[in-house]
Coordinates of N, CA and C in Angstrom, one line a residue:
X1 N 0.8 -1.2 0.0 CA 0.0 0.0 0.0 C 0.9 1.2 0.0
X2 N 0.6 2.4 -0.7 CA 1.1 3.5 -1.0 C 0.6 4.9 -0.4
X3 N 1.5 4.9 1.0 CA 0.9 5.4 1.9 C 2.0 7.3 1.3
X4 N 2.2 7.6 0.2 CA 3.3 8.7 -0.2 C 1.5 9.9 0.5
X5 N 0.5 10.0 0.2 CA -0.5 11.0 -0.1 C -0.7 11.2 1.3
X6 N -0.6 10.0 2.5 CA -0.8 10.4 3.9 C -0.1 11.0 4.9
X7 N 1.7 10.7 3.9 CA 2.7 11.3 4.6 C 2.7 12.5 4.1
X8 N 2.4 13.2 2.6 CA 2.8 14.3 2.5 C 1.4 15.1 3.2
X9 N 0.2 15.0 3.5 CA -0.6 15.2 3.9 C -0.2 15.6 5.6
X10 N 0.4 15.1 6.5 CA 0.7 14.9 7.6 C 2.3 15.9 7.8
X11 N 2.8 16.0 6.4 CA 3.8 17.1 6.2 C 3.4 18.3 6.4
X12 N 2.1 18.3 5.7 CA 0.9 19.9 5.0 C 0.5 20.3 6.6
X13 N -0.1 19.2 7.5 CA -0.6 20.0 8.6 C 0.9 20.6 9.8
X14 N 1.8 19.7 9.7 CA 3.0 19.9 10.3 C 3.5 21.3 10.4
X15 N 3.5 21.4 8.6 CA 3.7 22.9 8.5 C 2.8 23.9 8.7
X16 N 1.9 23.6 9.2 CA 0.5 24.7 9.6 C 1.1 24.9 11.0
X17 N 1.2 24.0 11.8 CA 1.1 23.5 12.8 C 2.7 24.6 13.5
X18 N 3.5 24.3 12.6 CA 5.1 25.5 13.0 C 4.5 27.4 12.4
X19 N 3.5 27.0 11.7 CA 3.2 28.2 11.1 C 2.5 29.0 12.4
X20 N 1.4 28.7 12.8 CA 1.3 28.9 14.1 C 1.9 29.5 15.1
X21 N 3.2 28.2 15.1 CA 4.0 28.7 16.2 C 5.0 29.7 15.7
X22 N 5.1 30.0 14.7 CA 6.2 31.2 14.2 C 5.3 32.7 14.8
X23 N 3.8 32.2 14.0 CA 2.9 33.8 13.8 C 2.9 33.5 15.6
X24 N 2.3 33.3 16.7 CA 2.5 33.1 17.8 C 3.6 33.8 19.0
X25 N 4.5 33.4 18.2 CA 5.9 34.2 18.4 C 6.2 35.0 18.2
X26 N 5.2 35.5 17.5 CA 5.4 37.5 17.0 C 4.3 38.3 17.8
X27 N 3.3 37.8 18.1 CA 2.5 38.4 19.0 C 1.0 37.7 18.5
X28 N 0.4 36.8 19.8 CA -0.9 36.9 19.1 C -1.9 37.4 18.8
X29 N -2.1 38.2 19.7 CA -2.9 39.6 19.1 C -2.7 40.1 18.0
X30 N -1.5 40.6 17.6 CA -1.0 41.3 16.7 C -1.1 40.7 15.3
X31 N -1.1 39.4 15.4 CA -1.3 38.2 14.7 C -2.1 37.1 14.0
X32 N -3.7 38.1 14.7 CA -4.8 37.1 15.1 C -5.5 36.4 14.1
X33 N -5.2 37.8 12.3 CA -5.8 37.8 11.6 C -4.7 36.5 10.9
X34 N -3.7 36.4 10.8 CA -3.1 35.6 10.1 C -3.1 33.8 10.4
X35 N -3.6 34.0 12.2 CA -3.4 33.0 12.9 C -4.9 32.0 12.6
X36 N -5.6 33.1 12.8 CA -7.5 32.4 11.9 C -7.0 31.7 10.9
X37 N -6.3 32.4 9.3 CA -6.4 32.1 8.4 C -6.0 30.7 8.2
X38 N -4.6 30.5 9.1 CA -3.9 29.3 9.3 C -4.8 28.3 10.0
X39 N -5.3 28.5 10.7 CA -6.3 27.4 11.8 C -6.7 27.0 10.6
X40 N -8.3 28.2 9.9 CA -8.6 27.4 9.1 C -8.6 26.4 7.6
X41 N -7.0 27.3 7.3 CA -6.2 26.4 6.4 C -5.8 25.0 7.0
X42 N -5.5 24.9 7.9 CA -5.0 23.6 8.2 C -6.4 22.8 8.8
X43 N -7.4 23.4 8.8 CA -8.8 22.6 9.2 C -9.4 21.9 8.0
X44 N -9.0 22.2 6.8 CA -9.3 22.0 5.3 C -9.0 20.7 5.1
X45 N -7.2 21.1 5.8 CA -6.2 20.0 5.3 C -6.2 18.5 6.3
X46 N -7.0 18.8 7.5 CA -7.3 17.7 8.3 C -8.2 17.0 8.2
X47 N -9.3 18.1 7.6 CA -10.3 17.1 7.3 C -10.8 16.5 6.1
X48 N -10.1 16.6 4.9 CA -9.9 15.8 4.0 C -8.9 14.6 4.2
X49 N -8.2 14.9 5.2 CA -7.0 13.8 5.1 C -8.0 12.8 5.7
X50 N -8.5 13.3 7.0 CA -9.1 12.1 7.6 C -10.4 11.6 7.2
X51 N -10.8 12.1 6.3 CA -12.3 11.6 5.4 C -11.6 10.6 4.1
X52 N -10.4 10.9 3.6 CA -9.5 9.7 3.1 C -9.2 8.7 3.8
X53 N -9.3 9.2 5.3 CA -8.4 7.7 5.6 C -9.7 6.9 6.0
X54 N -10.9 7.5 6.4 CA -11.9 6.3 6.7 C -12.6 6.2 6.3
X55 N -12.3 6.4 4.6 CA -13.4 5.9 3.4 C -12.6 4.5 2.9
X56 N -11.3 5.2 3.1 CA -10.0 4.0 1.8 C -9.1 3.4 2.9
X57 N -8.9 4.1 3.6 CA -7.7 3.4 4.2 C -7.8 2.6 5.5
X58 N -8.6 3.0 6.4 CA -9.3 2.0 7.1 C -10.0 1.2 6.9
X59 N -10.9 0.8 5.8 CA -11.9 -0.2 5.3 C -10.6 -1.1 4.5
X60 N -9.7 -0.7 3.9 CA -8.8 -1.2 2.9 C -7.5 -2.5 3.9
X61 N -7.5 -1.6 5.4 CA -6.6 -2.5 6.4 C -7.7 -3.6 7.3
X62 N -9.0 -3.4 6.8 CA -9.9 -4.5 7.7 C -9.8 -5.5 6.7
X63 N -9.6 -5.5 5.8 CA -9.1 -6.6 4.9 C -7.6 -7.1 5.0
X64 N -7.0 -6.7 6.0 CA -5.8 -7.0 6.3 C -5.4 -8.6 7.3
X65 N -4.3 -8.9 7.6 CA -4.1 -10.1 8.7 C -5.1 -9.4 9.8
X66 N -5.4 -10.2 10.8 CA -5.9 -9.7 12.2 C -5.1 -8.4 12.9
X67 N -3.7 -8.9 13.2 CA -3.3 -7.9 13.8 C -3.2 -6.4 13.0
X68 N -3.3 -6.6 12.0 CA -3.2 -4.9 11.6 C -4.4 -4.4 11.4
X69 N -5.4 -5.4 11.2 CA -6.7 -4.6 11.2 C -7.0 -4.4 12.9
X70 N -6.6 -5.0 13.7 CA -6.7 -4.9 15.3 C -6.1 -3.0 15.4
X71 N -4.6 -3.4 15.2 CA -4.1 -1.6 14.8 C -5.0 -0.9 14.1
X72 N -5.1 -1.1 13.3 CA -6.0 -0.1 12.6 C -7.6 0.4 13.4
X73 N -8.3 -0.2 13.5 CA -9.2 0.0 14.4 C -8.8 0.8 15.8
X74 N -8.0 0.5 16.5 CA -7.3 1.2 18.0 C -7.3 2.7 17.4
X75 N -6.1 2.7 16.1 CA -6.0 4.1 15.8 C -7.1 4.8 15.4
X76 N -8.2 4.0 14.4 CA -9.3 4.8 13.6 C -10.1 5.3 15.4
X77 N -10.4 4.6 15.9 CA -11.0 5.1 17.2 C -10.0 6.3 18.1
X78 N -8.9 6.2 18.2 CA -8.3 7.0 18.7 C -8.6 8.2 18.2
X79 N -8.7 8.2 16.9 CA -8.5 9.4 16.2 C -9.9 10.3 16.0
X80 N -10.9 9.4 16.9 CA -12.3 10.2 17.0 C -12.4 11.0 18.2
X81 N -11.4 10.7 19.0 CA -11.5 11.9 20.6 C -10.4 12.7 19.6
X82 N -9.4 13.0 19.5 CA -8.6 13.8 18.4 C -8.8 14.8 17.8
X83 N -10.1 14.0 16.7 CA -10.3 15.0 15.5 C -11.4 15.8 16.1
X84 N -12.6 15.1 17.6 CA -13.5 15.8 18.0 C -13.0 17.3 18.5
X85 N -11.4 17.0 19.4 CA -11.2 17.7 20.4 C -10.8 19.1 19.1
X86 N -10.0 18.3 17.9 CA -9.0 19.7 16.8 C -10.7 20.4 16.7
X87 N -11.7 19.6 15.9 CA -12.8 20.5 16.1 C -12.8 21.6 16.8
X88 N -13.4 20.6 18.1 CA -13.3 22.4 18.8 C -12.6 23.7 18.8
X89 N -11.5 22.9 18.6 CA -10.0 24.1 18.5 C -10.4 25.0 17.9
X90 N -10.5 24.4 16.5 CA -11.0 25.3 15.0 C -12.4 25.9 14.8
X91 N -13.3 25.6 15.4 CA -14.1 26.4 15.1 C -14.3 27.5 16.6
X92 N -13.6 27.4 17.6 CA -13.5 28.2 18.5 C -12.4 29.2 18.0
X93 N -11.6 28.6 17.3 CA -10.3 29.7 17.1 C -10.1 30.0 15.6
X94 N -11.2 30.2 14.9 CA -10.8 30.4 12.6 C -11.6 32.0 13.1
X95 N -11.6 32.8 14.0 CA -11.8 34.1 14.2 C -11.0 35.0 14.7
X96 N -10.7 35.7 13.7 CA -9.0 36.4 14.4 C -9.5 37.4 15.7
X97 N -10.9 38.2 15.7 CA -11.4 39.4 17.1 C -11.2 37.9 18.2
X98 N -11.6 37.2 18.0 CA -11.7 36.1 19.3 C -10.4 35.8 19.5
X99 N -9.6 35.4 19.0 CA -7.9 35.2 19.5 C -7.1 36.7 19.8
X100 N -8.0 37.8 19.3 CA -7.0 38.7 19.5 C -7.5 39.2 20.9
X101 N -8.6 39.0 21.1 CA -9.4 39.3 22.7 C -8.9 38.2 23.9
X102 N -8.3 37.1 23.4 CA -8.3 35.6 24.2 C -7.0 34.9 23.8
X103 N -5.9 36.1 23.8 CA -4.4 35.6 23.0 C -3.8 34.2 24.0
X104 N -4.1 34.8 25.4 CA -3.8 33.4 26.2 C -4.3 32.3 26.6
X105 N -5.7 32.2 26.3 CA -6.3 31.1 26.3 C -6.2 30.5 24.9
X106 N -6.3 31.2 23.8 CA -5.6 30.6 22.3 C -4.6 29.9 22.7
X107 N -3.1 30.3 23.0 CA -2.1 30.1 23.3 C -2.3 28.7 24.1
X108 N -3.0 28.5 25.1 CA -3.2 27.6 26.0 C -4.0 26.5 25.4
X109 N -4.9 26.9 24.6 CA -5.4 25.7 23.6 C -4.5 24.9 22.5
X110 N -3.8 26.2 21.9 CA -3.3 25.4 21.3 C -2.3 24.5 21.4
X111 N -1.4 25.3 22.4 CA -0.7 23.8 23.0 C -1.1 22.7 22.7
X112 N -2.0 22.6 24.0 CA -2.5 21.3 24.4 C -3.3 20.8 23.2
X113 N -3.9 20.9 22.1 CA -4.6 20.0 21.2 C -3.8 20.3 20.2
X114 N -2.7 20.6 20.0 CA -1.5 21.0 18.6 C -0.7 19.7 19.6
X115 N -0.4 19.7 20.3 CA 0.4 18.8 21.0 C -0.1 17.6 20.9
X116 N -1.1 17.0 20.8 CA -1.7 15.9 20.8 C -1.5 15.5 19.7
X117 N -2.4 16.5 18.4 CA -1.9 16.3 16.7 C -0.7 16.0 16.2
X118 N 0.2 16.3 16.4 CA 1.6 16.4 16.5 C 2.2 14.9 17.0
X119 N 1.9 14.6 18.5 CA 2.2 13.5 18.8 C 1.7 12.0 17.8
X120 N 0.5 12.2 17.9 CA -0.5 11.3 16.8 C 0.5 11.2 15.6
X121 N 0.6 12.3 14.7 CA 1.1 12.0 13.2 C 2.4 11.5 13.4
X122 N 3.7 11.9 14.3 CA 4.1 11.0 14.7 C 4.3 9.8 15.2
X123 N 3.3 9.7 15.4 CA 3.4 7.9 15.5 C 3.0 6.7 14.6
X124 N 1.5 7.7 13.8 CA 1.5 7.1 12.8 C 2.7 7.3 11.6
X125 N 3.5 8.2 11.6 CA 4.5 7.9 10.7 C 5.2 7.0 10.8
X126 N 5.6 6.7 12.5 CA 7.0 6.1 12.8 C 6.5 4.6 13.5
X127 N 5.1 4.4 13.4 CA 4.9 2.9 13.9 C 3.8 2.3 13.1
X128 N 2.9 3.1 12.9 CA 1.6 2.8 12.2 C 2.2 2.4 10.2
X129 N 2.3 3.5 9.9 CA 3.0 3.4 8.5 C 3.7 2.4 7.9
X130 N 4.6 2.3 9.0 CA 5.8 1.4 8.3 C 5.2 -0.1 8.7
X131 N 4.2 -0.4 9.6 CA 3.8 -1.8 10.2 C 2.6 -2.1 8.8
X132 N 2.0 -0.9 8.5 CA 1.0 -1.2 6.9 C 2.3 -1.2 5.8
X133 N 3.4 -0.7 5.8 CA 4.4 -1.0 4.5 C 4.8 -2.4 4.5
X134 N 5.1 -3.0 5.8 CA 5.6 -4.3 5.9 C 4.9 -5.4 5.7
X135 N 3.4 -5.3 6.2 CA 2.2 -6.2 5.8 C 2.1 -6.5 4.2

């Protein structure tokens, strides 16, 4: 399986995800209008990826041996508290007057659910990926 469209996909939000933290580091307030645009550019790019992966790519690994469709399933569920929680993120934060009124609770959100995303694509790269290249 030719997982090139998931990695560069997980590149795209990566780079949203430093983009953030660049505009962030310049002031968020100052920055609010640029910081929306990014949230909801990278809201585009998440949720296409993951409407790819549970049309084709999760139905495609339940056809797999047991154990990888066993992974597969763990992750596709994992990734429903995840994409619930990025939700909120993004539709609480794709308004630059609301981040520029709420720069440190932005800040504090996005940590914590950028941190989580971040961790996730990581592991699907570095455990998940390569265990569907080897199958």
């Amino acid at each position: 399986m030719n997982l090139d469209k998931y990695r560069r996909e997980h590149a795209d939000i990566l780079d949203h995800v430093q983009q953030l933290k660049a505009l962030s580091a310049q002031g968020i307030a100052t920055q609010a209008a640029a910081l929306a645009r990014v949230v909801i550019a990278m809201s585009s790019v998440i949720k296409l990826h993951l409407s790819v992966e549970d049309r084709f790519l999760y139905p495609a690994l339940q056809q797999a041996d047991a154990r990888l469709a066993d992974k597969a399933r763990q992750y596709q569920e994992e990734m429903k508290g995840i994409s619930s929680e990025y939700g909120q993120f993004s539709r609480r934060w794709n308004d630059a007057q609301r981040i520029a009124e709420q720069p440190e609770l932005f800040r504090s959100e996005a940590n914590r659910v950028l941190k989580t995303l971040f961790e996730r694509i990581v592991r699907e790269n570095r455990e998940f990926y390569p265990m569907i290249e080897a199958a």
